[in-house]
Short mmCIF file of C-alpha atoms in Angstrom, two decimals:
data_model
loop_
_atom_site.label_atom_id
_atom_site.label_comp_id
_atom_site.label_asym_id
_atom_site.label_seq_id
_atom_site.Cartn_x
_atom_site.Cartn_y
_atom_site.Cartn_z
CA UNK U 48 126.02 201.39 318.93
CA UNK U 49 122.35 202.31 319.84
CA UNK U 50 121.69 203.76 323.09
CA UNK U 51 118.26 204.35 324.52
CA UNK U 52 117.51 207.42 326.91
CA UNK U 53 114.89 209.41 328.70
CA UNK U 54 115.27 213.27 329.42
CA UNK U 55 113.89 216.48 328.86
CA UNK U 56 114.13 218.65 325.94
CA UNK U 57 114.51 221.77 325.22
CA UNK U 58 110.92 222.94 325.14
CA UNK U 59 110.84 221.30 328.70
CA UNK U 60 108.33 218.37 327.40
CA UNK U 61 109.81 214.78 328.92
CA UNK U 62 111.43 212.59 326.30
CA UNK U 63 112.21 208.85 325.60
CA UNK U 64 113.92 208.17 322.61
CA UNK U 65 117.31 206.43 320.72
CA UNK U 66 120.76 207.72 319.59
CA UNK U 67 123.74 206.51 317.70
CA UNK U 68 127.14 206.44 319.22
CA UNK U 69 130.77 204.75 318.72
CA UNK U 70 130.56 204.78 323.20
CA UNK U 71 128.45 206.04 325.82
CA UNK U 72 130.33 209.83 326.72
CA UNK U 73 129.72 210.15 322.54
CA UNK U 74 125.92 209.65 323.38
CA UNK U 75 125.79 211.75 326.14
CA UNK U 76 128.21 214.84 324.54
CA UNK U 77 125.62 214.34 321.73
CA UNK U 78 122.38 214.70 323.97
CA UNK U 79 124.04 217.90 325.81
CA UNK U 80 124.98 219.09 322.58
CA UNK U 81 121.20 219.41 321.33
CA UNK U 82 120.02 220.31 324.82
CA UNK U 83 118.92 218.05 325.58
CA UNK U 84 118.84 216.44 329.78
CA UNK U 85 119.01 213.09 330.46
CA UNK U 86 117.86 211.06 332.90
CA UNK U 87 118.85 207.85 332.16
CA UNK U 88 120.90 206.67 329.01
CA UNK U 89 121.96 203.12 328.17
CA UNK U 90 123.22 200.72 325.64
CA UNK U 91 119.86 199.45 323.58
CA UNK U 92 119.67 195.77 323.48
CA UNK U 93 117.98 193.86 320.41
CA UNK U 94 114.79 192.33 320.35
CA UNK U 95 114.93 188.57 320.20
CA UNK U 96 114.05 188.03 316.68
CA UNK U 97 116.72 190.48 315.76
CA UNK U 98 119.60 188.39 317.32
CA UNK U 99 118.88 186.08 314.71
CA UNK U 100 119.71 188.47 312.01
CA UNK U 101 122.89 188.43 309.93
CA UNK U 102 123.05 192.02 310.06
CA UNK U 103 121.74 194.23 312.57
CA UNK U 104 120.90 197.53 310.11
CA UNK U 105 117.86 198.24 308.46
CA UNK U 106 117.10 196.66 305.43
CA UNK U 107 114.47 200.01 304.39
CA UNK U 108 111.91 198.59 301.96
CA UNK U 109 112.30 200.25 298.08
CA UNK U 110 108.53 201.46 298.55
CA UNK U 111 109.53 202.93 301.58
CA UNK U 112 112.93 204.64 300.08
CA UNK U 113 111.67 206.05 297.35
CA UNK U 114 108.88 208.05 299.72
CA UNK U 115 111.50 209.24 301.61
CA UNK U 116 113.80 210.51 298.25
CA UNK U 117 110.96 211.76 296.75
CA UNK U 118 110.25 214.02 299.83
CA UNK U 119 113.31 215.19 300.30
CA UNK U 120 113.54 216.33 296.98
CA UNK U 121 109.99 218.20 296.95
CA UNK U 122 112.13 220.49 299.88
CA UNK U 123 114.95 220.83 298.46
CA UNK U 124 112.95 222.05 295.19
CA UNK U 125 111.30 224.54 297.52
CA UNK U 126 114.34 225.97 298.49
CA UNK U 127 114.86 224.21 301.70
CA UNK U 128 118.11 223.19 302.80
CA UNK U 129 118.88 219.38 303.51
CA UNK U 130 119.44 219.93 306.71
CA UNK U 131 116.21 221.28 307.64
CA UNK U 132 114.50 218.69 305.18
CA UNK U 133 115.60 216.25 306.89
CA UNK U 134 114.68 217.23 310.43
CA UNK U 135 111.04 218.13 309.11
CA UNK U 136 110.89 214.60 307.37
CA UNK U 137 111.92 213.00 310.28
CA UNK U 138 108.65 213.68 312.34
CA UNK U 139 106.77 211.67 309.81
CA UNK U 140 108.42 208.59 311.18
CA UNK U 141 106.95 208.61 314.67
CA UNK U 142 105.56 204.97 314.47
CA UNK U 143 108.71 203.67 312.58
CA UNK U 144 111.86 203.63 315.63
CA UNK U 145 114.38 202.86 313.37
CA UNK U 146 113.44 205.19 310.35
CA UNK U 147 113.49 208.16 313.32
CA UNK U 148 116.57 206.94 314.67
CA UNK U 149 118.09 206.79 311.35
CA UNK U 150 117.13 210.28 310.35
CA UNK U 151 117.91 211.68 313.77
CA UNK U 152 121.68 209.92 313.28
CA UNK U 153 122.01 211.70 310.11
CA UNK U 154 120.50 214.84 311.08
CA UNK U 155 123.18 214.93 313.63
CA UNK U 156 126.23 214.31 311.30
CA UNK U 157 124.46 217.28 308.83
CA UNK U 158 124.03 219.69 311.99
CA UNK U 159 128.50 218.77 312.64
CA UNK U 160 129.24 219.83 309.69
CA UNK U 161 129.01 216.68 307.23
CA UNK U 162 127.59 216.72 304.20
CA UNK U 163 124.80 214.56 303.11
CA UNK U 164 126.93 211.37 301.53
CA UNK U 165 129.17 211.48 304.54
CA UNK U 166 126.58 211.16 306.99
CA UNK U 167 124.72 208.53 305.05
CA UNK U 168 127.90 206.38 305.26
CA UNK U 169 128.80 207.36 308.53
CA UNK U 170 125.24 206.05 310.01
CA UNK U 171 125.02 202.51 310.72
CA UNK U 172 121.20 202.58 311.48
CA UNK U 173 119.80 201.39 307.86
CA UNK U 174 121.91 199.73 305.11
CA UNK U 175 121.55 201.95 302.03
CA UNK U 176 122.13 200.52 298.31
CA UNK U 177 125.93 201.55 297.32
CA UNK U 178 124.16 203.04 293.98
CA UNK U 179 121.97 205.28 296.26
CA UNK U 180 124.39 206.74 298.02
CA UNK U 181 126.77 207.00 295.25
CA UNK U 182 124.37 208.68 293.25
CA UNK U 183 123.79 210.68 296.05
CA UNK U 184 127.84 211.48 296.36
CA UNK U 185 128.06 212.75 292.94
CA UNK U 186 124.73 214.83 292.66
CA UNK U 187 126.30 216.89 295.88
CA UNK U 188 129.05 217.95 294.11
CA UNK U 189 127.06 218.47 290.82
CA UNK U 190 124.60 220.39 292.87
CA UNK U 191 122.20 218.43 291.34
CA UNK U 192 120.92 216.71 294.75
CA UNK U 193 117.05 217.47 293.83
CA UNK U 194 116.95 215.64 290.60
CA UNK U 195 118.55 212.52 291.37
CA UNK U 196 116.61 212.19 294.57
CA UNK U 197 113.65 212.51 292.23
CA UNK U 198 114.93 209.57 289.64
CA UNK U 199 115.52 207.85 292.52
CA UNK U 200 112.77 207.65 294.11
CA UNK U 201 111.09 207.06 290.37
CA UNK U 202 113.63 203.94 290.23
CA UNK U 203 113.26 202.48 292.99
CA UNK U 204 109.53 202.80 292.54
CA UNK U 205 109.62 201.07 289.85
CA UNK U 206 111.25 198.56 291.41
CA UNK U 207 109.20 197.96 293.68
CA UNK U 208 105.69 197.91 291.45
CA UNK U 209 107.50 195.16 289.29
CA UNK U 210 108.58 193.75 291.96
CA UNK U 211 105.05 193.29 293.28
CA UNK U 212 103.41 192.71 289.64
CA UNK U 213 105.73 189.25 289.27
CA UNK U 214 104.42 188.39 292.95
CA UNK U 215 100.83 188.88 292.40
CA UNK U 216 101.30 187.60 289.52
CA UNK U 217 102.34 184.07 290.38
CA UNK U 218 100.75 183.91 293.25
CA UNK U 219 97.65 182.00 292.12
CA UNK U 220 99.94 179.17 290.23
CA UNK U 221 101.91 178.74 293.43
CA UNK U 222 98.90 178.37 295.31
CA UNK U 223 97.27 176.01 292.89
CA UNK U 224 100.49 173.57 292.70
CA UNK U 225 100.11 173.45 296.48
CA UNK U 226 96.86 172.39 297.22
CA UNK U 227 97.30 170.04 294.92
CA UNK U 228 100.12 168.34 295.77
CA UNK U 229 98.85 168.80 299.03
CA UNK U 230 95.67 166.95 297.88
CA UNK U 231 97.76 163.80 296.14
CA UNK U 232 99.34 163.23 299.41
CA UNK U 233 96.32 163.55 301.39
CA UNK U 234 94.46 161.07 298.93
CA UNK U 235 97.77 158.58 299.16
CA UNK U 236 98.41 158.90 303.01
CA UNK U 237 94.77 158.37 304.31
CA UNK U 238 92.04 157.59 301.70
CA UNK U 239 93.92 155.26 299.22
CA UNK U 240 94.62 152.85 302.68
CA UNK U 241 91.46 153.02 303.66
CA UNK U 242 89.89 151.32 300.23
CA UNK U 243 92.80 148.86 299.82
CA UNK U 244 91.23 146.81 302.52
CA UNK U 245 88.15 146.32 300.16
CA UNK U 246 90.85 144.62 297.45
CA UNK U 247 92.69 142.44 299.98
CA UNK U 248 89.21 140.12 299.51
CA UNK U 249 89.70 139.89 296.24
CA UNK U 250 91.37 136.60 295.30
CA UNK U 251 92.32 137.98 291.69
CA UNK U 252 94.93 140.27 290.00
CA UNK U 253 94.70 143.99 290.37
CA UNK U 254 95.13 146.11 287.78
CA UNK U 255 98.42 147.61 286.93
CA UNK U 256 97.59 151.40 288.16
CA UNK U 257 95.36 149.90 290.73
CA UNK U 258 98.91 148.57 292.37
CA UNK U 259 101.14 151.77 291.59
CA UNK U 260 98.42 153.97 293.48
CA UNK U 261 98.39 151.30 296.47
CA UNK U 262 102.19 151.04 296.58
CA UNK U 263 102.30 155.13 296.28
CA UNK U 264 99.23 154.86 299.37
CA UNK U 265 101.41 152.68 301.09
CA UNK U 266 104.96 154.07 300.89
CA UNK U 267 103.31 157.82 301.81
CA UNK U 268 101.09 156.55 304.96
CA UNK U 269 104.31 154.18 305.72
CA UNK U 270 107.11 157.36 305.23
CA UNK U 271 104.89 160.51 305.94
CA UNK U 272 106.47 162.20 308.63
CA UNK U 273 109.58 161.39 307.40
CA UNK U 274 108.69 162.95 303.98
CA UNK U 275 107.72 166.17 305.85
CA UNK U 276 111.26 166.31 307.60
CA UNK U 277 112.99 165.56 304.98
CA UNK U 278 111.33 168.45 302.42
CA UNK U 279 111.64 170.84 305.55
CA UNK U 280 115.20 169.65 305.90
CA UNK U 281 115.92 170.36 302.35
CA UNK U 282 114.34 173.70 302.18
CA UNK U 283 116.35 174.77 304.97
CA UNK U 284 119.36 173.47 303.59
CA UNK U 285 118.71 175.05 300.32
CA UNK U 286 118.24 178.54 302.14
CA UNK U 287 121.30 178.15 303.95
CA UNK U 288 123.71 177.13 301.15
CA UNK U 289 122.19 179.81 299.29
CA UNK U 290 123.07 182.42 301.83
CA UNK U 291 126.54 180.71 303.10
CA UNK U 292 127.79 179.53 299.59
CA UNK U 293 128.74 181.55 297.08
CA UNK U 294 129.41 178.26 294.57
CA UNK U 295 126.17 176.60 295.31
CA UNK U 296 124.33 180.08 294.66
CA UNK U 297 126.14 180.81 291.42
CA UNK U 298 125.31 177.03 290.16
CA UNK U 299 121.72 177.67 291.01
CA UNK U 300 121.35 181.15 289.43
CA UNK U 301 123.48 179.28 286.33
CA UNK U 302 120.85 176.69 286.22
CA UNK U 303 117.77 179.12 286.35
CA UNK U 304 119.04 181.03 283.66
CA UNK U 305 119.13 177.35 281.28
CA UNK U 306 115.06 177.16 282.07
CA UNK U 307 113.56 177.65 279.21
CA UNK U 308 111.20 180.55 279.23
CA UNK U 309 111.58 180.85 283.10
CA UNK U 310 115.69 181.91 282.43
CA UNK U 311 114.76 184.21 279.45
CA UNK U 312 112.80 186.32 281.50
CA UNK U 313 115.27 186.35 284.43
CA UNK U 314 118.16 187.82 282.00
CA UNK U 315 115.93 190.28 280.66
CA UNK U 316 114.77 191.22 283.79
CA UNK U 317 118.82 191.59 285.45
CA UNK U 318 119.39 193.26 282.10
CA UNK U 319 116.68 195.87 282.24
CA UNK U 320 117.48 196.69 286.31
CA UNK U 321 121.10 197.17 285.57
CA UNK U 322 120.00 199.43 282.14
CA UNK U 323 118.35 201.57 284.33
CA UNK U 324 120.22 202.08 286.97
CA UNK U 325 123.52 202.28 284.84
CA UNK U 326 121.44 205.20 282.70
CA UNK U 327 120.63 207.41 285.95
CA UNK U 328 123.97 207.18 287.68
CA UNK U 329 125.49 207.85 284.02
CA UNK U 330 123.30 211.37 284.16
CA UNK U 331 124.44 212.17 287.63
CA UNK U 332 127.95 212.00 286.44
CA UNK U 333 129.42 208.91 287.87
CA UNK U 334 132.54 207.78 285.79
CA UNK U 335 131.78 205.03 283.64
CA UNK U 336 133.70 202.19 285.02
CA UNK U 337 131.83 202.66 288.34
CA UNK U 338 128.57 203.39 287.26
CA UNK U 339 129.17 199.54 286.22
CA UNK U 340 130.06 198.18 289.25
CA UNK U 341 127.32 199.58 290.65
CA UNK U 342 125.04 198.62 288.76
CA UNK U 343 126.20 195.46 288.84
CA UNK U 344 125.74 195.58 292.98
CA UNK U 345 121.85 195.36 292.54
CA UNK U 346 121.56 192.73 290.07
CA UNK U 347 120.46 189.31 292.06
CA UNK U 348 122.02 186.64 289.66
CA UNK U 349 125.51 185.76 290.30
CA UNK U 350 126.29 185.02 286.70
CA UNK U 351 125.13 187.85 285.14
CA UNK U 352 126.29 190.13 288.28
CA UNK U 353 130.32 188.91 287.90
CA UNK U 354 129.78 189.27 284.07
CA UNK U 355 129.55 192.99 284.47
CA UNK U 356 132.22 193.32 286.91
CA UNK U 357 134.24 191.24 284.54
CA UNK U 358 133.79 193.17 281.91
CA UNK U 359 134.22 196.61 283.94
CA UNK U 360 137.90 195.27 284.81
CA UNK U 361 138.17 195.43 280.85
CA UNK U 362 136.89 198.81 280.30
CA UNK U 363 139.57 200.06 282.82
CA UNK U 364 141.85 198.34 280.35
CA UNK U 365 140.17 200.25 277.50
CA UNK U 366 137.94 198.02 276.06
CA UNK U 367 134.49 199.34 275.08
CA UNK U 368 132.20 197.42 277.09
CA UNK U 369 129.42 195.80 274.21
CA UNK U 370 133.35 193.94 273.30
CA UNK U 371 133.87 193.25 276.81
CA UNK U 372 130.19 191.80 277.12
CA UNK U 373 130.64 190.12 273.44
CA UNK U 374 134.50 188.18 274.34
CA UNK U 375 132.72 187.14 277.67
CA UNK U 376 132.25 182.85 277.91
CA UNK U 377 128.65 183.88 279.86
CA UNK U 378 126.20 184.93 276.92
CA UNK U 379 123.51 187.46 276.79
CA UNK U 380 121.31 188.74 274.92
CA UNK U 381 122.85 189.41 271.80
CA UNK U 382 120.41 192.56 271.28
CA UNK U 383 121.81 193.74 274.57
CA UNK U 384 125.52 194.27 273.10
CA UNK U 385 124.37 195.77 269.83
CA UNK U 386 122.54 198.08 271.62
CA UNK U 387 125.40 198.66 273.91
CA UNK U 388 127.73 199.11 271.00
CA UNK U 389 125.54 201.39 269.27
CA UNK U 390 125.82 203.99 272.04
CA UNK U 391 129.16 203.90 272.01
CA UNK U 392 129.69 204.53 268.97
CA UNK U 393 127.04 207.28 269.03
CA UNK U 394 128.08 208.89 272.39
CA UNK U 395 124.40 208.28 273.55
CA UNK U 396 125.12 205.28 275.90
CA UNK U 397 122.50 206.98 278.40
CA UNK U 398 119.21 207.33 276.60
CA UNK U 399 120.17 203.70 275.05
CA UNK U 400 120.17 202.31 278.39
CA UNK U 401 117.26 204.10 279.34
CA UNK U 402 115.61 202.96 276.14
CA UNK U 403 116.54 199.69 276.98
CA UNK U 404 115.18 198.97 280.26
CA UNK U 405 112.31 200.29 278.93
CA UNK U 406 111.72 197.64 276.33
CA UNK U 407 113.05 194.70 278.13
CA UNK U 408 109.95 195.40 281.33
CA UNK U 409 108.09 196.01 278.81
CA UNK U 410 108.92 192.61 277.23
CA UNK U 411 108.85 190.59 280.41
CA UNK U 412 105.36 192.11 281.29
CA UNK U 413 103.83 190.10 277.93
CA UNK U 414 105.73 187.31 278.41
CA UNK U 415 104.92 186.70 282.37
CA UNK U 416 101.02 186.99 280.73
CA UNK U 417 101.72 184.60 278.43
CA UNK U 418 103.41 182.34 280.75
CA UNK U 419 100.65 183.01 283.07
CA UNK U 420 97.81 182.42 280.39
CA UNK U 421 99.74 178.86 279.74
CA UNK U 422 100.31 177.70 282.76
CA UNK U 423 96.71 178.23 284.50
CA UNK U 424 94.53 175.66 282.50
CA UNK U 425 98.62 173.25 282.69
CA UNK U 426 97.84 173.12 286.19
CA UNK U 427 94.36 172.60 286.42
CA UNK U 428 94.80 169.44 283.66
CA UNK U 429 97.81 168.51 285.65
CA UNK U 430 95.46 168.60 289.33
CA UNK U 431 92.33 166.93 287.47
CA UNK U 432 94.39 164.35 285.82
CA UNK U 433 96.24 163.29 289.28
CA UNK U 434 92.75 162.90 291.30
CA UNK U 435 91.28 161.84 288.32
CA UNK U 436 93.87 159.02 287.94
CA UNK U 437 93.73 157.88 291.75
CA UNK U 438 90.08 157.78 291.35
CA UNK U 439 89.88 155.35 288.10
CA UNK U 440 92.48 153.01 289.61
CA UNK U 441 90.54 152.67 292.69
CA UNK U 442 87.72 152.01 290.62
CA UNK U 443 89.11 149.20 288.22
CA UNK U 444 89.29 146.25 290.22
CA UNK U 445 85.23 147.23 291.16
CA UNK U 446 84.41 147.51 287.37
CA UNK U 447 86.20 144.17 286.71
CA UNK U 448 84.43 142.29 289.51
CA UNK U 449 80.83 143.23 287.94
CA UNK U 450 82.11 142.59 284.46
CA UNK U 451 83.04 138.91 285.89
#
């Protein structure tokens, strides 16, 4: 639990500020403890948009995590201790509550006695990645905590520029598909009406796409609020089943990857993440087996997340994994598994896998511009041709009157 308090610290200067607790005598042994006296302490309600959350932790932003690894390990470098890098980090985060309250939490668990790892998982400010803090686990009792901060923070980086390269990058398309489907129903819902009235006149036989456009006109200017509810309706049904069903999710992240083009670069993309990430918690020493799990726990497609975890049950068995990957009924790259299969036999699984993300973003970044270079004249045909045909079928039945 959170609980808010105000009090006085110990260079005498009046406070107002949040700490984590299991009850309130916790929260207030804890403020004593670090001298600090209270005035007033009590249980920290959400806001209202948070009650709406599924979870009530954190979710810290990758950009945002990899800042805060990459400055912890600059310290730690230096020679400071992670207990003291942590407290100095933590007045960065003046503006950002729950990033203070988070470090604060953990500075608290380091100053009892905890080591890092334990203190991350005891928290229950911020949810963490599993693969960060098992990375994070493992480099503690390597002593290698510096470096692996550093790759993580380069990771999740990464991440997080990709991440925003794919958005920008479709961005304009998304817009353009909008506006003009927004357009079609604006020209079927208010203008198409409108000129029908001209035709009804007419004591002759419209033209075939004269009457498609005027029964389109009609059904939209007839049906259009009900067309909005229903496509809101369906949206928000979408998102929900999505998020509360784990077969409808799978059978849409089944059917994504069967896209042509669009489910090539999806694999490639879940392949490369999990290449990565299975590569840096392979150099921190994580056993093999769990290094795939984990890796598995950031992938974001359902198929090709349980086909790892499938095939780590078979590794535990003994299996080398590129077999495990290659008996599997889900199919993947076949490049993938050869590469896979080479570093096994060489004993170099971790530079393959780091040799492997490389080329598969490297690969997805030529194909999204390709796919990109395709589809922006596609959609302005596809927006010209729509107007365009509304327009000439409106104008038929005036071009046959002057011919007669």
């Amino acid at each position: 639990m959170i609980f808010k308090y105000k009090g006085i610290g110990t260079d005498g200067k009046k406070l107002k500020d949040r700490v984590e607790a299991i009850s309130l005598e916790e929260a207030k042994a804890k403020l004593r403890s670090s001298g600090i006296i209270y005035e007033s302490i009590t249980q920290d309600t959400p806001a209202f948009y948070e009650k709406f959350n599924f979870s009530s932790r954190y979710k810290i932003p990758p950009k945002e995590l990899a800042a805060l690894s990459r400055e912890l390990s600059m310290y730690i470098r230096s020679g400071i201790s992670i207990v003291a890098a942590i407290k100095i980090v933590s007045s960065h985060y003046e503006s950002n509550k729950k990033m203070k309250l988070f470090l604060s939490t953990v500075s608290t668990h380091l100053d009892e006695g905890k080591n890092f790892y334990t203190a991350l998982e005891m928290q229950s400010v911020v949810e963490l990645p599993p693969f960060f803090k098992e990375s994070i686990k493992v480099s503690e009792n390597g002593g290698i905590l510096d470096e692996v901060l550093m790759e993580l923070s380069r990771f999740l980086k990464e991440q997080d520029r990709i991440h925003k390269e794919i958005k920008g990058a479709f961005a304009y398309p998304s817009f353009m598909v909008i506006i003009s489907l927004v357009m079609i129903a604006f020209m079927l819902t208010f203008v198409v009406p409108q000129i029908t009235g001209i035709f009804e006149s007419m004591d002759q036989e419209l033209p075939k796409p004269t009457q498609v456009v005027i029964a389109l006109g009609d059904f939209f200017s007839n049906n259009f609020v009900l067309i909005i509810v229903l496509l809101i309706a369906f949206v928000a049904l979408f998102i929900f089943m999505r998020k509360k069903s784990y077969a409808f999710a799978y059978a849409v992240d089944k059917l994504m990857l069967r896209v042509p083009l669009f489910g090539e670069i999806i694999q490639k993309s879940e392949l490369a993440r999990f290449s990565y990430i299975a590569s840096l918690l392979t150099r921190s020493g994580v056993p093999f087996v769990q290094t795939i799990n984990l890796s598995a726990n950031i992938l974001n497609n359902r198929v090709i997340k349980e086909l790892f975890v499938g095939a780590s049950k078979k590794v535990v068995e003994g299996k080398l994994l590129s077999k495990a990957l290659h008996e599997s009924k889900t199919k993947i790259d076949t490049a993938f598994i050869q590469s896979i299969a080479l570093g096994e036999e060489t004993s170099q699984v971790e530079n393959v896998l780091t040799n492997v993300s490389e080329l598969y973003f490297e690969e997805n970044r030529d194909k999204i511009a390709m796919l990109l270079t395709l589809l922006e004249p596609a959609l302005m045909l596809f927006v010209g041709g729509s107007i365009g045909f509304i327009v000439a079928a409106m104008l038929l039945p005036i071009f046959s009157m002057s011919i007669q």
